[in-house]
XYZ file of C-alpha atoms in Angstrom:
375
model
C -10.636 -23.003 24.814
C -9.121 -20.556 22.859
C -5.682 -19.344 23.905
C -5.363 -15.921 24.234
C -2.825 -14.261 22.169
C -0.519 -11.263 24.207
C 1.885 -8.776 23.535
C 3.595 -5.756 25.456
C 2.026 -2.884 23.639
C -0.448 -2.960 20.791
C -0.770 -0.259 18.294
C -4.183 0.007 16.331
C -3.516 2.276 12.699
C -0.228 1.492 10.803
C 0.155 5.200 9.255
C 2.998 7.426 10.244
C 0.981 8.186 14.249
C 0.914 4.114 14.085
C 4.549 3.481 12.998
C 5.857 6.062 14.883
C 4.859 4.471 18.019
C 5.534 1.340 17.103
C 9.197 2.162 16.848
C 9.361 4.152 19.752
C 8.340 1.185 22.027
C 9.934 -1.524 20.247
C 13.581 0.908 20.862
C 12.548 0.202 24.158
C 12.873 -2.970 23.489
C 8.775 -3.194 24.145
C 7.069 -6.537 22.369
C 4.861 -4.563 19.414
C 2.328 -5.241 17.469
C 0.753 -3.098 15.074
C -3.045 -4.037 13.666
C -4.145 -2.283 10.523
C -8.102 -2.190 9.187
C -6.464 -2.428 5.863
C -4.145 -4.817 3.816
C -2.043 -1.443 3.721
C -2.249 1.987 4.892
C -4.219 4.018 2.400
C -5.176 7.507 4.317
C -3.223 10.861 4.893
C 0.017 9.301 5.363
C 0.328 8.712 1.954
C -1.546 11.531 0.697
C 0.768 14.081 1.124
C 4.127 16.544 0.054
C 6.686 14.161 1.712
C 7.580 17.343 3.183
C 9.052 16.668 7.043
C 8.499 20.087 7.511
C 10.512 22.127 10.918
C 10.351 25.818 9.285
C 6.358 26.276 9.571
C 6.662 24.970 13.693
C 6.726 27.317 15.720
C 10.492 27.580 17.801
C 9.925 25.473 21.377
C 8.818 22.440 21.377
C 7.239 21.519 18.445
C 10.039 23.074 16.093
C 12.385 20.672 18.693
C 9.585 17.849 17.778
C 9.971 18.272 14.381
C 14.204 18.548 14.204
C 13.783 14.997 16.468
C 11.576 14.025 13.865
C 13.701 14.554 11.168
C 16.990 13.252 12.610
C 14.724 10.031 13.015
C 12.943 9.900 9.196
C 16.747 10.320 8.589
C 18.025 7.566 10.685
C 15.614 4.733 9.856
C 16.099 5.606 5.970
C 18.698 3.759 4.815
C 17.893 0.590 6.794
C 14.552 0.452 5.839
C 15.478 1.301 1.819
C 13.569 5.111 1.136
C 15.534 7.654 -0.074
C 15.654 11.483 1.477
C 16.414 14.786 -0.338
C 17.764 16.923 2.217
C 16.894 19.937 -0.218
C 15.564 22.499 2.304
C 13.078 25.264 1.172
C 12.398 28.013 -0.191
C 9.123 30.761 1.205
C 9.554 33.323 -1.830
C 7.914 37.329 -2.395
C 6.570 39.143 -4.973
C 5.036 41.975 -3.349
C 6.420 43.764 -0.475
C 3.404 42.710 2.493
C 5.630 39.316 1.419
C 8.920 40.364 1.980
C 7.500 42.208 5.245
C 6.587 39.333 7.078
C 9.906 37.093 5.954
C 11.970 40.162 6.846
C 10.232 40.349 10.252
C 10.961 36.808 10.286
C 14.249 36.804 10.730
C 14.359 39.973 12.635
C 12.438 37.707 15.093
C 13.721 34.165 15.614
C 17.419 33.459 16.158
C 17.676 30.355 14.358
C 20.727 29.692 12.671
C 19.589 27.559 9.589
C 17.565 30.738 7.540
C 18.430 33.156 6.300
C 16.804 36.222 3.702
C 17.573 35.382 -0.136
C 18.414 37.901 -2.427
C 17.077 37.388 -5.830
C 20.364 36.793 -6.766
C 21.307 34.261 -4.183
C 17.800 32.493 -4.757
C 19.021 30.865 -7.817
C 21.468 29.308 -6.770
C 19.533 27.433 -4.449
C 16.333 26.718 -7.349
C 16.235 27.838 -10.669
C 12.712 26.718 -10.517
C 11.771 29.687 -9.334
C 10.025 32.798 -11.203
C 13.017 35.634 -10.933
C 10.331 38.397 -12.783
C 9.566 40.803 -10.144
C 11.014 39.003 -6.946
C 11.569 40.751 -4.212
C 13.306 37.872 -1.821
C 13.159 34.313 -0.392
C 13.699 32.708 2.769
C 15.818 30.010 2.694
C 15.697 27.578 5.754
C 18.382 24.257 5.349
C 16.472 22.310 7.580
C 13.188 20.531 5.317
C 13.790 16.640 4.176
C 11.646 15.547 1.544
C 10.195 11.674 0.841
C 8.075 9.902 -0.813
C 5.045 8.983 1.627
C 3.843 6.316 -0.323
C 7.713 4.542 -0.550
C 8.076 5.322 2.860
C 4.867 4.724 4.554
C 4.984 0.934 2.312
C 8.960 0.017 3.706
C 9.341 1.036 7.147
C 7.145 -2.106 8.543
C 9.587 -3.991 6.621
C 12.233 -2.351 8.220
C 10.643 -2.962 11.949
C 9.896 -6.205 11.292
C 13.543 -7.142 10.553
C 14.988 -4.443 13.147
C 12.977 -4.608 15.835
C 10.473 -7.910 15.212
C 7.442 -5.820 15.549
C 4.715 -7.834 14.108
C 1.911 -6.680 11.780
C -1.554 -7.721 11.467
C -2.864 -6.509 7.985
C -6.237 -6.400 7.389
C -7.236 -6.998 11.069
C -9.708 -4.773 12.419
C -10.051 -4.128 15.882
C -13.410 -3.908 17.116
C -13.302 -3.840 21.127
C -11.462 -2.802 23.791
C -11.901 -3.664 27.169
C -8.348 -3.170 29.053
C -6.313 -4.942 28.675
C -7.890 -7.496 26.299
C -9.807 -6.696 22.919
C -10.610 -7.515 19.794
C -8.759 -7.450 16.636
C -10.025 -9.677 13.611
C -12.705 -11.533 15.494
C -9.947 -13.182 18.243
C -9.048 -12.118 21.616
C -6.129 -10.268 22.793
C -4.261 -8.905 25.545
C -1.128 -5.889 25.825
C 0.133 -4.063 28.596
C -0.172 -0.556 26.733
C -2.573 0.571 23.518
C -2.095 2.985 21.083
C -5.288 4.115 19.415
C -3.319 5.603 16.676
C -5.913 5.353 13.823
C -9.126 8.472 13.378
C -11.531 5.680 12.030
C -11.003 3.211 14.389
C -10.854 6.325 17.065
C -14.327 7.100 15.601
C -15.851 3.488 16.889
C -13.916 2.223 19.167
C -14.640 5.706 20.971
C -17.381 7.218 19.725
C -18.486 9.468 23.003
C -15.264 11.216 23.559
C -14.128 11.356 19.788
C -17.608 13.350 19.594
C -16.450 15.452 22.622
C -13.167 16.380 21.174
C -14.419 18.923 19.515
C -12.148 17.340 16.169
C -12.766 18.102 12.613
C -11.815 16.888 9.700
C -9.762 18.815 6.252
C -9.718 17.652 3.351
C -7.232 18.471 0.918
C -6.800 18.770 -3.036
C -2.912 17.972 -4.954
C -2.029 16.946 -7.511
C 0.987 15.318 -8.798
C 2.912 15.694 -12.303
C 4.504 13.432 -14.718
C 8.141 13.143 -14.061
C 10.307 16.742 -15.056
C 11.869 15.809 -18.421
C 15.551 15.307 -19.164
C 15.825 14.875 -15.297
C 15.161 18.563 -14.528
C 15.326 19.618 -10.731
C 13.276 22.395 -8.545
C 15.995 21.682 -5.943
C 14.667 23.195 -3.125
C 10.693 22.891 -1.813
C 9.176 25.749 -2.958
C 6.446 28.077 -1.662
C 4.516 31.067 -2.465
C 3.479 33.817 -0.176
C 0.244 32.344 0.620
C 1.309 29.621 2.844
C 2.906 32.938 5.222
C -0.796 33.363 6.178
C -0.807 28.749 7.016
C 1.605 28.231 10.005
C 2.268 28.439 12.825
C 5.735 29.559 12.820
C 4.950 32.312 11.133
C 1.419 33.569 13.350
C 3.291 36.047 15.792
C 4.342 38.223 12.380
C 2.759 41.707 12.775
C 3.176 42.312 9.383
C 1.046 39.125 8.509
C -2.416 40.954 9.132
C -1.788 43.255 6.159
C -0.741 40.231 3.801
C -3.844 38.402 4.978
C -6.065 41.788 4.430
C -4.963 42.464 1.180
C -5.018 38.654 0.396
C -8.788 38.255 1.381
C -9.100 41.409 -0.931
C -7.939 40.695 -4.178
C -8.423 37.230 -3.901
C -11.357 36.011 -1.360
C -11.111 32.272 -2.981
C -7.546 31.491 -1.353
C -8.550 31.893 2.279
C -12.649 30.090 1.352
C -11.081 27.222 0.245
C -7.917 27.584 2.874
C -5.156 27.432 -0.387
C -1.509 28.070 0.238
C 0.474 26.687 -2.698
C 3.600 24.647 -2.094
C 5.326 21.560 -3.847
C 8.136 19.332 -3.570
C 9.622 16.854 -6.074
C 10.237 12.872 -5.341
C 13.274 10.956 -6.326
C 11.590 10.001 -9.749
C 11.268 13.500 -10.427
C 7.538 13.947 -10.213
C 6.379 17.214 -8.376
C 3.362 17.098 -5.849
C 1.817 20.612 -5.666
C -1.389 20.889 -3.656
C -2.992 21.996 -1.328
C -7.183 23.234 -0.167
C -8.348 22.387 3.186
C -11.955 22.617 3.494
C -13.118 21.481 7.229
C -15.915 19.495 8.111
C -16.471 16.370 9.752
C -18.367 15.196 6.988
C -16.336 16.272 3.487
C -17.069 16.384 0.421
C -15.929 12.957 -1.546
C -15.932 15.010 -4.592
C -13.241 17.053 -5.411
C -13.476 20.848 -7.346
C -12.196 21.019 -10.759
C -11.528 24.796 -9.925
C -9.785 24.229 -7.032
C -6.699 23.005 -8.312
C -7.116 25.353 -11.675
C -6.420 27.808 -8.544
C -3.405 26.064 -6.840
C -1.653 25.278 -10.461
C -2.280 28.981 -11.863
C -1.071 29.903 -8.577
C 2.031 27.817 -8.597
C 3.078 29.343 -12.715
C 2.946 32.304 -10.797
C 6.172 31.790 -8.381
C 7.379 28.109 -10.010
C 8.964 27.990 -13.361
C 9.756 24.157 -14.434
C 9.777 21.761 -17.968
C 6.211 20.835 -17.676
C 3.218 21.211 -16.002
C 1.391 17.569 -17.049
C -0.854 16.634 -14.504
C -0.784 12.925 -13.998
C -3.442 12.261 -10.841
C -5.036 13.968 -8.781
C -6.253 12.740 -5.567
C -7.866 14.010 -2.269
C -6.949 13.509 2.004
C -8.408 13.611 4.997
C -6.719 14.360 8.355
C -7.831 15.023 11.776
C -7.883 18.388 13.665
C -8.712 19.636 16.118
C -8.675 23.985 15.774
C -6.519 25.490 18.742
C -4.293 22.035 18.940
C -1.490 20.423 17.506
C -2.365 17.310 18.547
C -4.774 15.080 20.772
C -3.934 12.803 23.600
C -5.972 11.443 25.947
C -6.657 8.110 27.930
C -9.871 6.750 26.851
C -9.276 3.579 29.439
C -6.149 2.338 32.221
C -4.033 1.417 29.786
C -5.113 2.913 26.644
C -3.619 5.510 24.990
C -5.695 7.786 22.197
C -3.132 9.545 19.634
C -4.778 11.807 16.908
C -5.015 14.909 14.744
C -1.571 15.906 14.248
C -3.756 19.097 12.123
C -1.891 17.628 8.921
C 2.174 18.021 10.423
C 1.714 13.888 10.521
C 5.051 13.245 8.766
C 6.979 15.906 10.826
C 5.876 15.621 14.243
C 4.745 11.638 14.484
C 8.215 10.673 15.453
C 9.481 13.261 17.688
C 5.640 12.943 19.419
C 6.273 9.515 19.795
C 9.405 10.116 21.741
C 7.867 12.678 24.294
C 5.710 10.139 25.307
C 7.485 6.958 25.932
C 9.924 9.722 27.623
C 7.130 10.656 29.832
C 5.770 6.958 30.391
């Protein structure tokens, strides 16, 4: 008779959401096994800016969750052996409607981590900001950069060494019938099962997936070669387009005029969901993006014109020694319009966690803490 393997907590998926939930469970002394269908995480968790981005979250639950995640990132980075850069961020304004949003945001927030900077003060934060025509910038001190490829590759070894978390790579979970499930053709048993992989959610619970209202978002991104002479941009940088993207700014009434002007002058930006940001990793490479194409079956082929739109706009607010592109790629994440995450009980003991709407790096660790605290 085949012996059934068992664990207290089973995690399906070793992307950032799965790793965050593995950490939260293991910190509470639970035995954790993570099942990943690939030999390593290859999805959206490694195809992003590496930005832990509290400034993008509205005040209240989500901002607090983002700040908790930031705290955890900094706690585990040294032990896991990956670099962090607490560089903060700058949102640039070159048009009066962009500056109006920044001024309204400052006037309507009580955060002590943000400030409106003059062009002269901005240069002290980043010599990469294009000064010609600059009206001002929003400085935020809370943003942290990691290289997602490095971090997501190193966190599993840390979890194993520090907490005894077991990873089953190249092991597909094909069936769940709580408390049992089939992984890699073998029967397992768990007290709690967390499905944190979108691809596995689709196949394990297709009816719930179909009824969830979930869609997919495809991003196009680029990375430069290392900047010559060890040039540093100093902070993460954003153009005025980014103000139209993040919920933190959605309460600003002045946003309407900005959106109207963008739609009138450059309709291809809203058409392709383009807003432009740049971060720099420890190797000196710049990560640049991005665009947003929505649908259940995103086009697998990248569009050259979208990358060109992004680069052309980037050069209006960023000046660096080299824009030489070394890599281009796309990433796909799940999203439910109007929601920041999807959490559901698929059956007794089985929790689905998905659709963090592109904010997995920013929110996952805090979300996992909130979820396990409630459990």
